[in-house]
Amino acid sequence: MIKHARVVTLDDLADATTVVIPVIFDEEGALIAEAIPGQVAGHDVARTLDASWCSARGLNATPGSTLVRASFAGPTLVFVSLGSSYNQAEGFRMAGASAVQRGEGDVIVFLLPTDPIEFPDVAAQAVVEGAMLASYGFKTTDEDRRFEVVALGVPLPSVADHDDVVEGVRRGVVVADAVNWAKHLIDSPPNEISPKELAKRIAQRLGENDDVQVEIWTESKIRDERLGGLLGVGAGSAEPTRLVYAIYQPRESRAHVALVGKGITFDSGGLSIKSGEGMMAMKTDMSGAAIVMATLSIVAALGLPLRVTAIAPLTENLSGDRAMRPGDVLTTRNGMTIEVLNTDAEGRLVLADALALAVEANPDAIIDVATLTGAQAVALGDEVGGLFASTDELAELLQAAGERSGEMLWRLPLVARYEKHIESDIADMKNLGKNGKAGAISAALLLQRFTDGRPWAHLDIAGPGRADATRGYVTKGATAFGARALVEFLWQVVQDDEGTPRDADDEPAQHLDLEASVD
Ligand code: BES
Ligand code: MN
Ligand code: ZN
């Protein structure tokens, strides 16, 4: 697994075991940028390659497709497609992934021609993210491969002359390392990652940054603070419940965003027990917690001028003899009561408390992330996240951030008429919607009741939270889907009106005045 990446010069090519050259396609075929040397690793490198010759060898306009030229001695040469443009971050992410998947040996060097690229920092970040994310393997944490980037163009190749590329590589390393950390936590077996252990691992990682404060709430604190939803879910497990409350507070702060992540370390369904098949991948149910904590750690490492509060309720949904029963009524943090009619709809119970806590921190906006409903996966499949938002501005910014990061989000409606689906005869609401109907929406409507009318968004990632096979830089298993979109969103929030656009094909960045959207 690749843990670092750095910028080197052409002189350092001597160490390379693989050299990667990006190409783009137009009507004439594959084009190679002028800045790439005419001779690389003993191979002549032409400026154009015939399209049919390339496609017969697997290289075409599909981003990430490759043509591999092995050498008898010296590094392997890999041509990799960016698609049809130098200005699509996704093309660079796919190219980075292919570079490590098709490249040979321990030192993969990517030649980055800065000239035709409008935003070399965005390209450098993307190629490093793609490479590092693709290099993830649960069992290969010790493997030490290197990924290096050579910036080519005017001014000529001294690393110091390419601050933007150096900066992009640094961002890519920070982002991908944290996302891989989250993926590893999520892929870890649930007997190892108990709520207590998860809290400890999160505190360990976040504690490395001086601007971050982390509190771990134990059960007695959680009881004192009256988090009845969280305690109800945790009652059926012998493992103690925890809650992680983390704050990143930089010296200068332009906004305050609260993040809330679902942290069910294993979801058996409780007494409303799942089938064996249905609970096979339910260690994934703490993804939201890992994702929001990874996001906070990235924002802190990048030093963004933005306060972030991240709250993760951590517990296990089992069916022990103290387990909550269908029919129980739980009293949550803000005093609202919920009738539990299905113990498998546990995510909304723990999130109700955590959202109420987030409101008390008085943020400009609240965003929660959860593997919440099977209905989300039915609606949008396993490559698109469900996005709910109480304001159009938040929805638009998050959708755009998703597009730039390659994590597609699609907005679903908070249908007011479906409020009746969660009405209860004996409590303020019930945790179950109408059978077989709009399950992702009724769950979101319940969550909204705990947000006190604030700007709020909810990402239901039940589908894209896991990948059943590797595709590009998305590796099989845990994906930590949403972390990169959230970072991109928060990055956008702190941009000035003249801020750097994140991708050449996008509208210029706008400063988000979150406070203005509070009614
Ligand atoms: N963690 C599950 C949702 C889930 C399902 C995530 C599949 C990933 C893949 C959640 O706690 C759950 O069990 N939801 C129920 C709710 C229902 C009982 C109202 C569901 O979606 O079936
Ligand atoms: Mn469940
Ligand atoms: Zn669950």
Coordinates of C-alpha atoms and ligand atoms in Angstrom, one line a residue:
M1 CA 0.0 0.0 0.0
I2 CA 1.3 3.4 -0.9
K3 CA 1.5 5.8 2.1
H4 CA 3.4 8.7 0.6
A5 CA 4.0 10.4 -2.7
R6 CA 6.4 13.2 -3.6
V7 CA 7.6 15.4 -6.4
V8 CA 10.9 14.4 -8.0
T9 CA 12.8 15.6 -11.1
L10 CA 13.8 13.8 -14.4
D11 CA 17.2 13.1 -12.8
D12 CA 15.5 10.8 -10.3
L13 CA 14.1 8.6 -13.1
A14 CA 17.2 6.4 -12.6
D15 CA 15.4 4.8 -9.6
A16 CA 12.1 4.2 -11.4
T17 CA 10.8 0.7 -12.0
T18 CA 7.9 2.1 -13.9
V19 CA 7.5 5.4 -15.8
V20 CA 4.0 6.5 -16.6
I21 CA 3.1 8.8 -19.5
P22 CA -0.5 10.3 -19.7
V23 CA -2.1 10.6 -23.1
I24 CA -5.3 12.2 -24.3
F25 CA -7.4 11.2 -27.3
D26 CA -8.8 13.3 -30.1
E27 CA -9.8 12.5 -33.7
E28 CA -6.2 12.1 -34.7
G29 CA -5.4 9.5 -32.0
A30 CA -3.4 9.5 -28.8
L31 CA -1.6 12.8 -28.1
I32 CA 1.4 13.1 -26.0
A33 CA 2.2 16.6 -24.5
E34 CA 5.3 18.5 -25.8
A35 CA 6.8 18.6 -22.4
I36 CA 7.3 14.8 -22.3
P37 CA 10.8 13.9 -23.4
G38 CA 11.2 12.3 -26.8
Q39 CA 13.1 9.4 -25.2
V40 CA 11.9 7.8 -21.9
A41 CA 13.5 4.8 -20.3
G42 CA 15.1 3.8 -23.6
H43 CA 11.9 4.0 -25.6
D44 CA 11.2 6.5 -28.3
V45 CA 8.1 8.5 -27.5
A46 CA 6.2 9.9 -30.5
R47 CA 3.9 12.9 -30.1
T48 CA 0.9 11.1 -31.7
L49 CA 0.0 7.5 -31.7
D50 CA -2.4 6.0 -34.2
A51 CA -5.9 5.4 -32.6
S52 CA -6.5 2.0 -34.0
W53 CA -2.9 0.8 -33.3
C54 CA -3.5 2.0 -29.7
S55 CA -6.9 0.5 -29.3
A56 CA -5.7 -2.9 -30.6
R57 CA -3.3 -2.8 -27.6
G58 CA -5.9 -1.7 -25.1
L59 CA -5.3 2.0 -25.0
N60 CA -8.3 4.1 -25.9
A61 CA -10.4 7.2 -24.8
T62 CA -11.6 5.4 -21.7
P63 CA -9.8 7.1 -18.7
G64 CA -7.4 4.7 -17.1
S65 CA -6.9 2.4 -20.1
T66 CA -3.3 1.5 -20.6
L67 CA -0.6 0.3 -23.0
V68 CA 2.3 -1.4 -21.2
R69 CA 5.8 -1.6 -22.7
A70 CA 8.2 -3.8 -20.7
S71 CA 11.9 -3.4 -21.1
F72 CA 14.6 -6.1 -20.9
A73 CA 16.5 -3.8 -18.6
G74 CA 15.3 -0.5 -17.1
P75 CA 11.9 0.6 -16.2
T76 CA 8.6 -0.5 -17.6
L77 CA 6.8 2.2 -19.7
V78 CA 3.1 2.6 -19.2
F79 CA 1.0 4.9 -21.4
V80 CA -2.3 5.7 -19.6
S81 CA -5.3 7.5 -21.0
L82 CA -6.8 10.6 -19.3
G83 CA -9.8 10.5 -21.7
S84 CA -10.2 13.4 -24.0
S85 CA -9.0 16.3 -21.7
Y86 CA -6.2 17.3 -19.5
N87 CA -8.7 19.1 -17.3
Q88 CA -10.9 16.4 -15.8
A89 CA -9.8 15.4 -12.3
E90 CA -11.6 12.0 -12.7
G91 CA -9.3 11.2 -15.7
F92 CA -6.3 11.8 -13.5
R93 CA -7.7 9.6 -10.7
M94 CA -8.3 6.8 -13.1
A95 CA -4.8 7.2 -14.5
G96 CA -3.3 7.1 -11.1
A97 CA -5.1 3.9 -10.3
S98 CA -4.0 2.3 -13.5
A99 CA -0.4 3.4 -12.9
V100 CA -0.2 1.4 -9.7
Q101 CA -2.3 -1.5 -11.0
R102 CA -0.4 -2.0 -14.3
G103 CA 2.9 -0.6 -13.2
E104 CA 5.7 -2.9 -12.1
G105 CA 8.1 -2.8 -9.2
D106 CA 8.4 -0.5 -6.2
V107 CA 8.9 2.9 -7.7
I108 CA 6.2 4.3 -10.0
V109 CA 7.0 7.6 -11.5
F110 CA 4.2 9.6 -13.2
L111 CA 5.2 12.3 -15.8
L112 CA 2.9 15.3 -15.3
P113 CA 3.1 17.8 -18.2
T114 CA 2.0 21.0 -16.5
D115 CA 1.7 23.0 -19.8
P116 CA -1.7 21.8 -21.2
I117 CA -3.1 21.4 -17.7
E118 CA -5.1 24.4 -16.5
F119 CA -4.8 23.6 -12.8
P120 CA -1.7 21.4 -12.1
D121 CA -2.5 21.3 -8.4
V122 CA -5.9 19.7 -9.1
A123 CA -4.3 17.2 -11.5
A124 CA -1.5 16.4 -9.1
Q125 CA -3.9 15.9 -6.2
A126 CA -6.1 13.7 -8.4
V127 CA -3.4 11.4 -9.7
V128 CA -2.0 10.9 -6.2
E129 CA -5.4 10.2 -4.8
G130 CA -6.1 7.7 -7.6
A131 CA -2.8 5.9 -7.1
M132 CA -2.9 5.8 -3.3
L133 CA -6.6 4.8 -3.1
A134 CA -6.1 2.0 -5.7
S135 CA -3.1 0.7 -3.8
Y136 CA -5.2 0.0 -0.7
G137 CA -5.3 -3.6 0.4
F138 CA -6.5 -4.8 3.8
K139 CA -3.7 -7.3 4.0
T140 CA -1.0 -5.2 2.4
T141 CA -0.5 -2.4 4.9
D142 CA 3.3 -3.2 5.3
E143 CA 4.1 -3.2 1.6
D144 CA 6.1 -0.1 0.8
R145 CA 5.7 1.1 -2.8
R146 CA 6.5 4.6 -3.8
F147 CA 4.6 7.0 -6.1
E148 CA 6.4 9.9 -7.5
V149 CA 5.4 12.8 -9.8
V150 CA 7.7 14.6 -12.2
A151 CA 6.4 18.1 -13.1
L152 CA 7.3 18.9 -16.7
G153 CA 6.9 22.2 -18.4
V154 CA 8.0 25.8 -18.1
P155 CA 9.8 26.6 -15.9
L156 CA 12.0 23.6 -16.3
P157 CA 12.3 20.7 -13.9
S158 CA 13.4 21.9 -10.6
V159 CA 10.9 20.7 -7.9
A160 CA 11.0 24.2 -6.3
D161 CA 9.6 25.8 -9.4
H162 CA 6.4 23.7 -9.3
D163 CA 4.8 24.8 -6.0
D164 CA 1.4 24.1 -7.3
V165 CA 2.3 20.5 -8.1
V166 CA 4.0 20.1 -4.8
E167 CA 0.9 21.4 -3.1
G168 CA -1.4 19.2 -5.1
V169 CA 0.6 16.1 -4.2
R170 CA 0.6 17.0 -0.6
R171 CA -3.2 17.4 -0.6
G172 CA -3.6 14.1 -2.4
V173 CA -1.5 12.3 0.2
V174 CA -3.4 13.8 3.1
V175 CA -6.8 12.9 1.5
A176 CA -6.0 9.4 0.3
D177 CA -4.1 8.4 3.5
A178 CA -7.1 9.4 5.6
V179 CA -9.6 7.7 3.3
N180 CA -7.5 4.5 3.3
W181 CA -7.4 4.7 7.1
A182 CA -11.2 4.8 7.2
K183 CA -11.4 1.9 4.7
H184 CA -9.2 -0.2 6.9
L185 CA -11.3 0.5 10.0
I186 CA -14.5 -0.4 8.1
D187 CA -13.0 -3.6 6.6
S188 CA -11.7 -4.7 10.0
P189 CA -13.7 -7.5 11.6
P190 CA -16.4 -6.4 14.0
N191 CA -15.0 -8.6 16.9
E192 CA -11.9 -6.4 16.7
I193 CA -13.6 -3.1 16.1
S194 CA -15.9 -2.8 19.1
P195 CA -17.4 0.6 19.9
K196 CA -14.7 1.0 22.6
E197 CA -11.9 0.1 20.2
L198 CA -13.2 2.2 17.4
A199 CA -13.3 5.3 19.8
K200 CA -9.8 4.6 20.8
R201 CA -8.5 4.3 17.2
I202 CA -10.3 7.5 16.2
A203 CA -8.9 9.4 19.3
Q204 CA -5.4 8.1 18.5
R205 CA -5.4 9.4 14.9
L206 CA -7.1 12.8 15.6
G207 CA -5.0 13.4 18.7
E208 CA -1.9 13.8 16.4
N209 CA -3.1 17.3 15.5
D210 CA -2.8 20.1 18.1
D211 CA -5.8 22.0 16.8
V212 CA -8.1 19.0 17.4
Q213 CA -9.7 18.1 20.7
V214 CA -11.3 14.7 21.1
E215 CA -13.6 13.5 23.9
I216 CA -14.7 9.9 24.3
W217 CA -18.0 9.7 26.1
T218 CA -18.4 6.5 28.2
E219 CA -21.8 4.9 29.0
S220 CA -22.2 6.8 32.3
K221 CA -21.6 10.1 30.5
I222 CA -24.0 9.1 27.7
R223 CA -26.6 8.3 30.3
D224 CA -26.0 11.6 32.2
E225 CA -26.5 13.4 28.9
R226 CA -29.7 11.5 28.2
L227 CA -29.0 10.0 24.8
G228 CA -31.9 7.5 25.1
G229 CA -31.8 6.5 21.4
L230 CA -28.1 5.5 21.5
L231 CA -28.5 3.7 24.8
G232 CA -31.6 1.8 23.6
V233 CA -29.7 0.5 20.6
G234 CA -26.7 -0.4 22.6
A235 CA -28.7 -2.3 25.3
G236 CA -28.6 -5.6 23.5
S237 CA -24.8 -5.8 23.3
A238 CA -22.4 -6.7 26.0
E239 CA -19.9 -4.3 24.4
P240 CA -20.1 -0.9 26.0
T241 CA -21.4 2.0 24.0
R242 CA -19.3 5.1 23.2
L243 CA -19.7 8.5 21.6
V244 CA -16.8 10.4 20.0
Y245 CA -17.0 14.2 20.1
A246 CA -14.2 15.9 18.2
I247 CA -13.6 19.6 17.5
Y248 CA -11.2 21.1 15.0
Q249 CA -10.7 24.7 15.9
P250 CA -8.2 26.7 13.8
R251 CA -7.0 30.1 14.7
E252 CA -9.0 31.7 11.9
S253 CA -12.4 30.3 11.2
R254 CA -14.9 31.4 8.5
A255 CA -17.7 29.0 9.2
H256 CA -18.7 26.2 11.6
V257 CA -19.9 22.9 10.1
A258 CA -21.0 19.9 12.3
L259 CA -20.6 16.4 10.9
V260 CA -22.5 13.4 12.3
G261 CA -21.6 9.8 11.4
K262 CA -23.5 6.6 12.1
G263 CA -21.3 4.2 14.0
I264 CA -22.9 0.8 14.3
T265 CA -19.9 -1.5 14.6
F266 CA -22.2 -4.5 13.7
D267 CA -25.9 -4.5 12.8
S268 CA -27.5 -7.8 13.4
G269 CA -30.9 -6.1 13.3
G270 CA -31.4 -6.7 17.0
L271 CA -34.6 -8.6 17.9
S272 CA -36.0 -7.8 14.5
I273 CA -33.1 -9.9 13.4
K274 CA -31.7 -9.9 9.9
S275 CA -31.1 -13.0 7.8
G276 CA -27.6 -14.5 7.7
E277 CA -27.1 -13.2 4.3
G278 CA -28.5 -9.8 5.3
M279 CA -26.0 -9.3 8.1
M280 CA -22.9 -10.6 6.3
A281 CA -21.5 -7.2 5.5
M282 CA -22.9 -5.3 8.5
K283 CA -19.5 -4.5 9.9
T284 CA -19.8 -1.7 7.3
D285 CA -22.5 0.0 9.4
M286 CA -19.9 2.2 11.2
S287 CA -18.8 3.7 7.8
G288 CA -20.4 7.1 8.6
A289 CA -18.4 7.4 11.8
A290 CA -15.1 6.6 10.1
I291 CA -16.0 8.9 7.2
V292 CA -16.7 12.0 9.3
M293 CA -13.7 11.5 11.4
A294 CA -11.5 11.0 8.4
T295 CA -13.0 14.2 7.0
L296 CA -12.2 16.1 10.1
S297 CA -8.6 14.8 10.1
I298 CA -8.1 15.9 6.5
V299 CA -9.5 19.4 7.1
A300 CA -7.3 19.7 10.2
A301 CA -4.2 18.4 8.3
L302 CA -4.8 20.9 5.5
G303 CA -5.3 23.6 8.0
L304 CA -8.6 24.9 6.5
P305 CA -9.9 28.0 8.2
L306 CA -13.2 26.4 9.3
R307 CA -14.4 25.0 12.6
V308 CA -15.5 21.4 12.3
T309 CA -17.4 19.5 15.0
A310 CA -17.6 15.8 14.4
I311 CA -19.9 13.5 16.4
A312 CA -20.0 9.8 16.1
P313 CA -22.3 7.6 18.2
L314 CA -20.7 4.2 18.4
T315 CA -22.6 1.0 19.4
E316 CA -23.5 -2.5 18.4
N317 CA -27.0 -3.6 17.4
L318 CA -27.4 -7.1 18.9
S319 CA -30.2 -9.1 20.5
G320 CA -28.9 -9.8 24.0
D321 CA -31.3 -10.2 27.0
R322 CA -31.3 -6.5 27.7
A323 CA -32.1 -5.6 24.0
M324 CA -34.8 -3.1 23.2
R325 CA -38.0 -4.7 22.0
P326 CA -40.3 -3.8 19.2
G327 CA -42.8 -1.7 21.0
D328 CA -40.4 0.1 23.3
V329 CA -40.5 3.9 23.4
L330 CA -37.1 5.7 23.7
T331 CA -36.7 9.3 24.9
T332 CA -34.0 11.1 23.0
R333 CA -31.6 13.9 23.8
N334 CA -34.0 16.7 22.9
G335 CA -36.9 15.2 24.8
M336 CA -38.7 13.8 21.7
T337 CA -39.9 10.2 22.0
I338 CA -39.6 7.4 19.4
E339 CA -41.6 4.2 19.3
V340 CA -39.3 1.4 18.2
L341 CA -41.4 -0.8 15.9
N342 CA -38.4 -2.4 14.2
T343 CA -35.1 -2.7 16.0
D344 CA -33.3 -3.0 12.7
A345 CA -34.1 0.7 12.0
E346 CA -31.5 1.5 14.6
G347 CA -29.5 4.1 12.6
R348 CA -32.1 6.8 13.0
L349 CA -32.3 6.2 16.7
V350 CA -28.6 6.8 17.3
L351 CA -28.5 9.7 14.8
A352 CA -31.5 11.4 16.5
D353 CA -29.4 11.9 19.6
A354 CA -26.2 12.9 17.8
L355 CA -28.1 15.4 15.6
A356 CA -29.7 17.0 18.6
L357 CA -26.2 17.3 20.1
A358 CA -24.9 18.8 16.9
V359 CA -27.6 21.5 17.1
E360 CA -26.5 22.4 20.6
A361 CA -23.0 23.2 19.1
N362 CA -24.7 26.0 17.1
P363 CA -23.1 25.3 13.7
D364 CA -23.9 27.1 10.5
A365 CA -24.8 23.7 8.9
I366 CA -25.1 20.1 9.9
I367 CA -24.3 17.1 7.6
D368 CA -24.7 13.5 8.6
V369 CA -23.4 10.4 6.8
A370 CA -25.0 7.0 7.3
T371 CA -25.4 3.5 5.8
L372 CA -29.0 4.1 6.7
T373 CA -31.4 2.2 4.4
G374 CA -31.5 -0.7 2.0
A375 CA -34.1 1.5 0.1
Q376 CA -31.3 3.9 -0.8
A377 CA -29.3 1.1 -2.5
V378 CA -32.5 0.0 -4.3
A379 CA -33.1 3.5 -5.6
L380 CA -29.6 4.5 -6.6
G381 CA -27.5 1.4 -6.7
D382 CA -24.0 1.0 -5.4
E383 CA -22.2 3.9 -7.1
V384 CA -24.4 6.8 -6.2
G385 CA -25.1 8.3 -2.8
G386 CA -28.5 9.6 -1.7
L387 CA -28.5 13.3 -0.8
F388 CA -31.2 15.0 1.3
A389 CA -31.0 18.6 2.1
S390 CA -33.1 21.2 3.9
T391 CA -31.8 24.0 1.6
D392 CA -31.2 24.2 -2.1
E393 CA -27.9 25.9 -1.6
L394 CA -26.5 23.0 0.5
A395 CA -27.8 20.5 -2.0
E396 CA -26.2 22.2 -4.9
L397 CA -22.9 22.7 -3.2
L398 CA -22.8 19.1 -2.1
Q399 CA -23.8 17.7 -5.5
A400 CA -21.1 19.8 -7.2
A401 CA -18.6 18.7 -4.6
G402 CA -19.6 15.1 -5.3
E403 CA -19.1 15.6 -9.0
R404 CA -15.6 17.1 -8.6
S405 CA -14.5 14.3 -6.3
G406 CA -16.0 11.5 -8.4
E407 CA -18.4 10.6 -5.6
M408 CA -21.8 11.1 -7.3
L409 CA -24.6 12.3 -5.1
W410 CA -28.2 12.5 -6.2
R411 CA -30.8 14.5 -4.4
L412 CA -33.9 12.8 -3.1
P413 CA -36.9 14.8 -1.8
L414 CA -37.9 15.4 1.8
V415 CA -41.6 14.8 1.0
A416 CA -43.6 16.6 3.7
R417 CA -46.7 14.5 2.9
Y418 CA -44.8 11.4 4.0
E419 CA -44.5 12.8 7.5
K420 CA -47.6 10.7 8.2
H421 CA -45.6 7.5 7.5
I422 CA -43.7 8.0 10.8
E423 CA -46.6 9.1 13.0
S424 CA -47.0 7.1 16.2
D425 CA -50.1 6.5 18.3
I426 CA -48.2 6.6 21.6
A427 CA -45.0 8.6 20.9
D428 CA -43.8 11.7 18.9
M429 CA -42.9 9.4 16.0
K430 CA -42.1 5.8 15.2
N431 CA -38.9 4.5 13.7
L432 CA -40.6 2.6 10.8
G433 CA -42.1 4.1 7.7
K434 CA -44.7 2.6 5.4
N435 CA -44.0 -0.9 4.4
G436 CA -42.0 -1.1 1.2
K437 CA -42.6 2.6 0.4
A438 CA -40.0 5.4 0.2
G439 CA -37.9 3.9 3.1
A440 CA -34.9 6.2 2.5
I441 CA -37.2 9.3 2.6
S442 CA -39.1 8.3 5.8
A443 CA -35.7 7.7 7.5
A444 CA -34.5 11.2 6.4
L445 CA -37.7 12.8 7.6
L446 CA -37.2 11.3 11.0
L447 CA -33.6 12.7 11.1
Q448 CA -34.8 16.1 10.0
R449 CA -36.9 16.4 13.2
F450 CA -33.7 16.5 15.2
T451 CA -32.1 19.3 13.3
D452 CA -34.1 22.2 14.7
G453 CA -34.8 23.8 11.3
R454 CA -31.1 24.4 10.6
P455 CA -29.3 24.0 7.2
W456 CA -28.9 20.3 7.2
A457 CA -27.9 17.6 4.7
H458 CA -28.0 13.8 5.0
L459 CA -26.0 11.4 2.9
D460 CA -27.4 7.9 2.8
I461 CA -24.6 5.7 1.6
A462 CA -26.0 2.2 2.2
G463 CA -25.3 1.3 -1.5
P464 CA -22.0 3.0 -2.3
G465 CA -20.5 2.2 1.1
R466 CA -19.2 -1.1 -0.2
A467 CA -17.9 -2.2 -3.6
D468 CA -18.4 -5.8 -4.6
A469 CA -15.5 -5.5 -7.0
T470 CA -12.6 -3.1 -7.7
R471 CA -13.4 -0.5 -10.3
G472 CA -10.7 2.0 -11.0
Y473 CA -9.5 3.6 -7.8
V474 CA -12.5 2.3 -5.8
T475 CA -11.2 -0.9 -4.2
K476 CA -13.4 -3.9 -3.4
G477 CA -14.9 -3.8 0.1
A478 CA -15.1 -0.6 2.2
T479 CA -15.1 2.6 0.1
A480 CA -15.5 5.3 2.8
F481 CA -17.7 6.9 0.1
G482 CA -18.5 10.5 0.9
A483 CA -15.3 11.5 2.7
R484 CA -13.8 13.1 -0.4
A485 CA -17.0 14.8 -1.4
L486 CA -17.2 16.3 2.0
V487 CA -13.7 17.6 2.0
E488 CA -14.3 19.1 -1.5
F489 CA -17.5 20.7 -0.1
L490 CA -15.7 22.2 2.9
W491 CA -12.8 23.3 0.7
Q492 CA -15.4 25.2 -1.4
V493 CA -17.0 26.7 1.7
V494 CA -13.8 28.5 2.7
Q495 CA -12.9 29.8 -0.8
D496 CA -13.1 33.5 -1.4
D497 CA -15.1 34.9 -4.3
E498 CA -11.8 34.9 -6.3
G499 CA -11.0 31.4 -5.0
T500 CA -9.3 28.9 -7.3
P501 CA -11.8 26.8 -9.2
R502 CA -11.3 23.2 -8.4
D503 CA -11.6 21.9 -11.9
A504 CA -11.2 23.6 -15.2
D505 CA -14.6 22.6 -16.4
D506 CA -16.4 24.0 -13.4
E507 CA -17.9 27.3 -12.6
P508 CA -15.6 29.5 -10.5
A509 CA -15.8 28.8 -6.8
Q510 CA -18.1 30.9 -4.7
H511 CA -17.9 31.8 -1.1
L512 CA -20.7 30.2 0.8
D513 CA -22.4 32.4 3.3
L514 CA -24.0 29.6 5.3
E515 CA -25.4 31.9 7.9
A516 CA -27.4 33.7 5.3
S517 CA -29.4 30.5 4.7
V518 CA -30.7 30.3 8.2
D519 CA -34.3 31.4 8.1
Ligands
BES1 N1 -27.7 -0.7 8.2 C1 -28.9 -1.0 7.7 C2 -29.1 -0.4 6.2 C3 -28.2 -1.1 5.2 C4 -28.7 -2.1 4.4 C5 -26.9 -0.7 4.9 C6 -28.0 -2.7 3.5 C7 -26.2 -1.3 3.9 C8 -26.7 -2.3 3.2 C9 -30.0 -0.3 8.5 O1 -29.8 -0.3 9.9 C10 -31.3 -1.2 8.3 O2 -31.2 -2.3 8.7 N2 -32.3 -0.6 7.7 C11 -33.5 -1.2 7.5 C12 -34.6 -0.3 7.9 C13 -36.0 -0.9 7.9 C14 -36.1 -2.0 9.0 C15 -37.0 0.2 8.1 C16 -33.6 -1.5 6.0 O3 -33.2 -0.7 5.2 O4 -34.0 -2.6 5.7
MN2 MN -30.4 -2.0 10.9
ZN3 ZN -27.8 -0.2 10.4

